[in-house]
Coordinates of C-alpha atoms in Angstrom, one line a residue:
M150 CA -121.6 16.0 63.5
P151 CA -125.3 15.9 64.7
D152 CA -124.5 15.8 68.3
I153 CA -122.5 19.0 68.2
A154 CA -125.0 20.8 66.0
A155 CA -127.9 19.9 68.2
S156 CA -126.2 20.9 71.4
S157 CA -124.6 24.1 70.4
Q158 CA -125.5 26.3 67.4
S159 CA -122.4 28.3 68.0
F160 CA -120.2 25.3 67.7
P161 CA -119.7 24.2 64.0
P162 CA -120.0 20.5 63.2
V163 CA -117.0 18.4 62.5
A164 CA -117.3 15.4 60.3
L165 CA -115.6 12.1 61.0
V166 CA -112.0 12.3 59.8
K167 CA -111.0 9.3 57.8
A168 CA -107.7 7.4 58.1
G169 CA -104.8 9.2 56.4
Q170 CA -106.7 12.5 56.2
R171 CA -106.0 15.7 58.1
F172 CA -108.6 18.2 59.1
A173 CA -107.6 21.6 60.6
F174 CA -110.2 23.2 62.8
D175 CA -109.7 27.0 63.2
G176 CA -111.4 29.0 65.9
T177 CA -110.7 27.2 69.2
H178 CA -109.8 29.3 72.3
G179 CA -109.9 28.9 76.0
S180 CA -111.5 25.6 76.9
S181 CA -113.2 25.2 73.5
D182 CA -110.5 22.7 72.4
A183 CA -111.5 20.5 75.3
L184 CA -115.2 20.9 74.3
L185 CA -114.4 20.0 70.7
I186 CA -112.3 16.9 71.7
A187 CA -115.1 15.7 74.1
R188 CA -117.9 16.1 71.6
Y189 CA -115.9 14.5 68.8
H190 CA -115.4 11.5 71.1
L191 CA -119.1 11.4 72.1
A192 CA -120.2 11.6 68.5
Y193 CA -117.9 8.9 67.1
R194 CA -117.0 6.7 70.0
E195 CA -118.5 3.7 68.3
K196 CA -116.2 4.1 65.3
V197 CA -113.1 5.6 67.0
P198 CA -111.9 3.3 69.8
L199 CA -109.2 5.8 71.0
L200 CA -108.5 9.5 70.3
A201 CA -104.8 10.2 71.1
V202 CA -104.4 13.9 71.8
V203 CA -100.9 15.3 71.4
C204 CA -100.5 18.6 73.1
E205 CA -97.9 21.4 72.6
S206 CA -97.0 21.3 76.3
A207 CA -97.4 19.3 79.4
V208 CA -99.4 22.1 80.9
D209 CA -101.9 21.8 78.1
A210 CA -102.2 18.1 78.6
Q211 CA -102.8 18.4 82.2
R212 CA -105.4 21.2 81.6
L213 CA -107.2 19.1 79.0
S214 CA -107.3 16.1 81.3
Q215 CA -109.4 18.1 83.7
E216 CA -111.5 20.0 81.2
I217 CA -112.5 17.1 79.1
G218 CA -113.9 15.4 82.1
F219 CA -116.3 18.3 82.6
F220 CA -117.7 18.1 79.1
A221 CA -117.6 14.3 78.9
P222 CA -117.7 12.8 82.4
E223 CA -118.2 9.3 81.2
A224 CA -115.1 9.4 78.9
R225 CA -112.1 7.3 80.2
V226 CA -109.4 10.0 80.0
R227 CA -105.8 9.0 80.6
L228 CA -102.7 11.2 80.8
L229 CA -99.2 9.9 79.8
P230 CA -97.1 12.4 81.8
D231 CA -93.6 13.5 81.0
W232 CA -90.6 12.2 83.0
E233 CA -90.0 15.8 84.0
T234 CA -86.3 15.3 83.5
L235 CA -84.0 16.7 80.8
P236 CA -82.5 14.3 78.2
Y237 CA -79.4 12.6 79.8
D238 CA -80.1 13.8 83.3
T239 CA -78.3 11.9 86.0
F240 CA -81.3 11.5 88.2
S241 CA -84.5 9.4 87.7
P242 CA -88.1 10.5 87.3
H243 CA -90.2 10.6 90.4
Q244 CA -91.8 7.3 91.2
D245 CA -95.3 8.7 91.1
L246 CA -94.8 9.8 87.5
V247 CA -93.4 6.4 86.5
S248 CA -96.4 4.8 88.3
E249 CA -98.9 6.9 86.3
R250 CA -97.1 6.2 83.0
L251 CA -97.1 2.5 83.6
A252 CA -100.8 2.5 84.5
T253 CA -101.6 4.5 81.4
L254 CA -99.7 2.1 79.1
H255 CA -101.3 -0.8 80.6
D256 CA -104.8 0.6 80.2
L257 CA -104.0 1.3 76.6
G258 CA -103.1 -2.4 76.1
E259 CA -106.3 -3.5 77.9
G260 CA -108.5 -1.1 75.9
R261 CA -109.5 0.9 79.0
C262 CA -108.8 4.3 77.5
D263 CA -111.1 6.5 75.3
I264 CA -109.0 9.7 75.2
L265 CA -105.2 9.7 75.7
L266 CA -103.4 13.0 76.4
V267 CA -99.7 13.2 75.7
P268 CA -97.3 16.2 75.7
A269 CA -95.5 16.5 72.3
T270 CA -92.1 15.9 73.8
T271 CA -93.3 12.8 75.6
A272 CA -94.6 11.4 72.3
L273 CA -91.0 11.5 71.0
Y274 CA -89.6 9.1 73.6
R275 CA -88.9 5.5 72.7
M276 CA -90.8 3.2 75.0
P277 CA -90.7 -0.3 76.3
P278 CA -92.5 -2.8 74.0
A279 CA -96.1 -3.7 75.0
S280 CA -94.8 -7.3 75.5
F281 CA -92.7 -6.1 78.5
L282 CA -95.8 -4.9 80.3
A283 CA -97.8 -8.0 79.5
G284 CA -95.0 -10.3 80.6
Y285 CA -94.2 -8.5 83.9
T286 CA -97.8 -7.9 85.1
F287 CA -99.5 -10.3 87.4
S288 CA -102.3 -10.4 89.9
F289 CA -103.7 -12.3 92.8
A290 CA -107.1 -12.4 94.6
Q291 CA -108.6 -13.1 98.0
G292 CA -108.8 -16.8 98.7
E293 CA -106.0 -17.7 96.3
R294 CA -102.9 -19.6 97.4
L295 CA -99.8 -17.3 97.5
N296 CA -96.3 -18.4 98.3
E297 CA -94.8 -15.5 100.3
A298 CA -91.2 -16.3 99.4
K299 CA -92.1 -16.6 95.7
L300 CA -94.0 -13.3 95.8
K301 CA -91.1 -11.5 97.4
A302 CA -88.9 -12.8 94.6
Q303 CA -91.3 -11.7 92.0
L304 CA -91.6 -8.2 93.5
T305 CA -87.8 -7.9 93.6
L306 CA -87.5 -9.0 90.0
A307 CA -90.2 -6.5 89.0
G308 CA -88.3 -3.6 90.6
Y309 CA -90.1 -3.2 93.9
E310 CA -88.2 -2.0 96.9
H311 CA -88.3 -3.6 100.3
V312 CA -88.8 -0.9 103.0
S313 CA -89.7 -0.6 106.6
Q314 CA -92.9 1.3 105.9
V315 CA -94.8 1.6 102.6
V316 CA -95.6 5.2 101.5
R317 CA -95.1 5.4 97.8
P318 CA -95.6 3.3 94.6
G319 CA -93.1 0.6 94.0
E320 CA -92.6 -0.3 97.7
Y321 CA -93.4 -3.3 99.8
C322 CA -93.0 -4.4 103.5
V323 CA -93.4 -7.7 105.3
R324 CA -94.4 -7.9 109.0
G325 CA -95.2 -11.4 110.1
S326 CA -98.3 -12.6 108.1
L327 CA -99.0 -9.1 106.8
L328 CA -97.7 -7.9 103.5
D329 CA -98.0 -4.1 102.7
L330 CA -97.7 -3.4 99.0
F331 CA -98.1 -0.3 96.9
P332 CA -98.5 -1.4 93.3
M333 CA -97.4 0.8 90.4
G334 CA -100.4 2.5 88.9
S335 CA -102.5 2.2 92.0
P336 CA -103.9 5.2 93.8
L337 CA -103.5 3.4 97.2
P338 CA -101.4 0.7 98.8
Y339 CA -102.8 -2.6 100.0
R340 CA -102.4 -4.7 103.1
I341 CA -102.5 -8.4 102.4
D342 CA -103.2 -10.8 105.3
L343 CA -101.8 -14.3 104.7
F344 CA -103.0 -17.4 106.5
D345 CA -100.3 -20.0 105.8
D346 CA -100.1 -19.8 101.9
Q347 CA -103.6 -18.4 101.3
V348 CA -104.7 -14.7 100.9
D349 CA -107.1 -14.3 103.8
S350 CA -108.0 -10.7 103.2
I351 CA -106.9 -7.6 101.1
R352 CA -107.5 -4.1 102.4
A353 CA -106.6 -0.7 101.0
F354 CA -104.9 1.5 103.5
D355 CA -103.9 5.2 103.9
P356 CA -100.1 5.6 103.3
D357 CA -100.0 8.7 105.6
T358 CA -101.8 7.2 108.7
Q359 CA -101.1 3.6 107.8
R360 CA -104.8 2.8 108.7
S361 CA -106.8 0.3 106.8
L362 CA -109.7 1.7 104.7
Y363 CA -111.8 -0.8 102.9
P364 CA -111.6 -4.4 101.6
V365 CA -110.8 -5.2 98.0
K366 CA -111.1 -8.5 96.0
D367 CA -107.9 -8.5 94.0
V368 CA -104.6 -6.7 93.3
R369 CA -102.9 -6.1 90.0
L370 CA -99.1 -5.7 90.0
L371 CA -97.5 -3.7 87.3
P372 CA -93.7 -3.7 87.0
G373 CA -91.8 -1.3 89.2
R374 CA -89.9 0.3 86.3
E375 CA -90.3 0.9 82.6
F376 CA -87.6 -1.8 81.9
P377 CA -86.9 -5.3 83.2
F378 CA -84.2 -5.7 85.8
D379 CA -83.8 -9.4 86.3
E380 CA -80.5 -11.2 85.7
A381 CA -81.3 -11.9 82.1
A382 CA -82.1 -8.3 81.4
R383 CA -79.0 -7.0 83.2
T384 CA -76.9 -9.4 81.2
A385 CA -78.4 -8.3 77.9
F386 CA -77.9 -4.7 79.0
R387 CA -74.2 -5.2 79.6
S388 CA -73.8 -7.0 76.3
R389 CA -75.5 -4.2 74.3
W390 CA -73.4 -1.7 76.3
R391 CA -70.1 -3.3 75.0
E392 CA -71.5 -3.4 71.5
T393 CA -72.5 0.3 71.6
F394 CA -69.7 2.0 73.5
E395 CA -66.0 1.9 72.8
G396 CA -63.4 1.6 75.5
D397 CA -63.1 -0.2 78.8
P398 CA -66.7 -0.7 80.2
S399 CA -65.4 -1.2 83.8
R400 CA -64.6 2.6 83.9
A401 CA -68.4 3.4 83.7
S402 CA -70.2 3.4 87.0
I403 CA -73.5 2.6 85.3
Y404 CA -72.0 -0.6 83.7
K405 CA -70.7 -1.8 87.1
D406 CA -73.9 -0.8 89.0
I407 CA -76.0 -2.9 86.5
G408 CA -73.7 -5.9 87.1
N409 CA -74.2 -5.5 90.8
G410 CA -78.0 -5.2 90.5
V411 CA -78.2 -1.5 91.2
P412 CA -80.4 0.7 89.0
S413 CA -78.3 3.9 88.6
A414 CA -79.9 7.3 88.8
G415 CA -80.7 8.3 85.3
I416 CA -80.7 4.8 84.0
E417 CA -83.9 5.6 82.0
Y418 CA -81.8 7.3 79.3
Y419 CA -80.2 3.9 78.6
L420 CA -83.6 2.2 78.2
P421 CA -82.9 0.9 74.7
L422 CA -80.1 -1.3 76.0
F423 CA -82.6 -3.4 78.0
F424 CA -84.6 -4.4 74.9
E425 CA -83.9 -5.9 71.5
D426 CA -86.3 -3.4 70.0
T427 CA -88.1 -0.4 71.6
A428 CA -91.6 0.8 70.8
T429 CA -93.1 4.2 70.2
L430 CA -96.4 5.7 71.3
F431 CA -97.9 4.8 68.0
H432 CA -97.3 1.1 68.6
Y433 CA -99.6 1.3 71.7
L434 CA -102.6 2.8 69.6
P435 CA -105.3 0.3 68.6
E436 CA -106.6 -0.2 65.1
G437 CA -108.9 2.6 64.2
A438 CA -107.4 5.0 66.7
Q439 CA -107.3 8.7 65.6
L440 CA -105.0 11.6 66.5
A441 CA -105.6 15.2 67.6
F442 CA -102.8 17.8 67.5
I443 CA -103.3 20.7 69.9
G444 CA -101.2 23.9 69.5
D445 CA -97.9 24.4 67.7
L446 CA -96.4 21.0 67.7
D447 CA -93.8 21.9 65.1
A448 CA -92.3 24.5 67.4
A449 CA -92.4 22.2 70.5
I450 CA -90.7 19.3 68.7
R451 CA -88.1 21.6 67.1
R452 CA -87.2 23.1 70.5
F453 CA -86.9 19.7 72.1
T454 CA -84.8 18.3 69.2
N455 CA -82.4 21.2 69.2
D456 CA -82.0 21.2 73.0
T457 CA -81.4 17.5 73.0
K458 CA -78.7 17.8 70.3
Q459 CA -77.0 20.5 72.3
R460 CA -77.1 18.5 75.5
Y461 CA -75.7 15.5 73.6
N462 CA -72.8 17.5 72.1
F463 CA -72.0 18.9 75.6
L464 CA -72.2 15.6 77.5
S465 CA -71.0 13.0 75.0
H466 CA -67.3 13.5 75.8
D467 CA -67.4 12.0 79.3
R468 CA -65.8 8.5 78.8
D469 CA -66.8 7.4 82.3
R470 CA -70.5 8.1 81.5
P471 CA -71.0 7.6 77.7
I472 CA -74.5 8.4 76.4
L473 CA -76.7 7.1 73.7
E474 CA -77.1 9.1 70.5
P475 CA -80.4 11.0 70.3
Q476 CA -81.9 8.9 67.6
R477 CA -81.6 5.8 69.9
L478 CA -83.8 7.5 72.5
F479 CA -86.1 9.8 70.6
L480 CA -88.1 10.1 67.4
S481 CA -87.0 12.9 65.1
D482 CA -89.6 15.3 63.8
E483 CA -89.6 13.4 60.5
D484 CA -90.1 10.1 62.3
F485 CA -93.0 11.5 64.3
Y486 CA -95.0 12.7 61.3
T487 CA -94.2 9.6 59.3
F488 CA -95.7 7.5 62.1
A489 CA -98.7 9.9 62.4
K490 CA -99.5 10.0 58.6
P491 CA -101.6 6.8 58.4
F492 CA -103.9 8.0 61.2
A493 CA -106.8 10.4 60.9
R494 CA -105.6 13.7 62.2
L495 CA -107.7 16.5 63.8
V496 CA -105.6 19.6 64.0
L497 CA -106.4 22.5 66.3
P498 CA -103.7 25.2 65.7
A499 CA -102.5 27.5 68.4
N500 CA -103.9 31.1 68.6
A501 CA -106.6 30.4 66.1
G502 CA -108.9 33.0 67.4
G503 CA -112.6 32.2 67.9
G504 CA -114.7 33.7 65.1
W505 CA -117.5 31.3 65.4
S506 CA -118.2 31.9 69.1
T507 CA -121.2 33.8 70.4
S508 CA -122.0 35.7 73.5
L509 CA -124.6 34.8 76.1
P510 CA -128.1 36.5 76.2
N511 CA -128.8 38.9 79.0
L512 CA -129.0 36.8 82.2
A513 CA -128.7 39.6 84.7
I514 CA -130.5 39.1 88.0
D515 CA -133.6 41.4 88.3
R516 CA -133.9 42.1 92.0
H517 CA -137.3 43.8 91.5
A518 CA -139.0 40.9 89.7
D519 CA -141.0 38.2 91.4
D520 CA -138.5 35.7 90.1
P521 CA -135.1 37.6 90.0
V522 CA -133.4 34.7 88.2
A523 CA -136.1 34.0 85.6
A524 CA -133.9 34.8 82.6
L525 CA -131.2 32.4 84.0
R526 CA -133.8 29.7 84.8
A527 CA -135.2 29.9 81.3
Y528 CA -131.8 29.7 79.6
L529 CA -130.8 26.7 81.7
A530 CA -134.1 25.0 80.7
S531 CA -133.5 25.7 77.0
T532 CA -129.9 24.6 76.6
P533 CA -128.7 21.0 76.5
N534 CA -125.1 22.1 77.4
R535 CA -123.4 21.7 80.7
V536 CA -123.1 25.0 82.6
L537 CA -120.3 26.1 84.8
F538 CA -120.9 28.8 87.3
A539 CA -117.9 30.9 88.2
T540 CA -118.2 33.1 91.3
E541 CA -115.9 35.7 92.9
S542 CA -116.2 33.9 96.2
A543 CA -117.8 30.9 97.7
G544 CA -120.6 33.0 99.2
P545 CA -122.2 32.6 102.6
P546 CA -122.3 29.2 104.2

């Protein structure tokens, strides 16, 4: 890799990995995995439209999302976060997490992602098909005609909640000609001022102070959940429920709630019943995408699979709340690696050491010299690398 070799003699070059091939890179430690991922992207971004990085843990994925931005500020890095619930939990993921997940999946479909970061366990979850996001996403702009009643109906069908004050994603509020709306995947809510049936203005506002911030030209609305919840979807859900589970469905509160239009807590673990076919992470990756495996994925997947089986065996005897078999909700380890095999794979094992790394030259400050930081100044002038200064304190103001 010419870019890596030219920018850091201590960082060995990595050739472009070809489809179906696996290249294991030993020696990363600390933040050097983020450096390698960033420079691999920069060197081959014209040939690799997306690098999907599967991490051993959610902590690693979050860390890399911050560190890669330091080494490659121009890269469009997206994180697909975990639900942060255990399999078969009877409560739903936080709305902020669902919002970030939907935004990431939408950006993948629109080609607005260069590096995708995914915890290994998250990569095992079956997901809504891409056609769901495409079919339930809509937008409007300033100056367009917008029927308020129709918009409210669309928001309800998309899973948005009508509230008295908008403070989190997935909520909307109507006050006269003003419509406050917090789209899923958006960092801020928007205040839409309607004049008759026309969008007069759109402004972002602070959800804490409720004060308007700045004007925007248009608004994109993602669905409020990772599954449809209109009448047709609920009817299909109930039909698949009867096909899947034995016994009287009226005994199950979830079945009754869905019939009444109520999304029960923990409904996410029945997601396959909303769709004829579910998708996997691999279905969202564009042609030419490559994979990077960070850490001990085998151990992470094995722990998750064993824990899920134990939870299923413990909870599957409740006839009032029957649960889906693990294979309906998650990929097995064999499934995961079968899906991954056709892709080029860059593997960075855990605890690989760091035999190729070198130490810095002597950059100590010489207080007696005319230029106390001459050595540091010379080093900064000679290296093309980005430099991070870490200090014990912020120093004097």
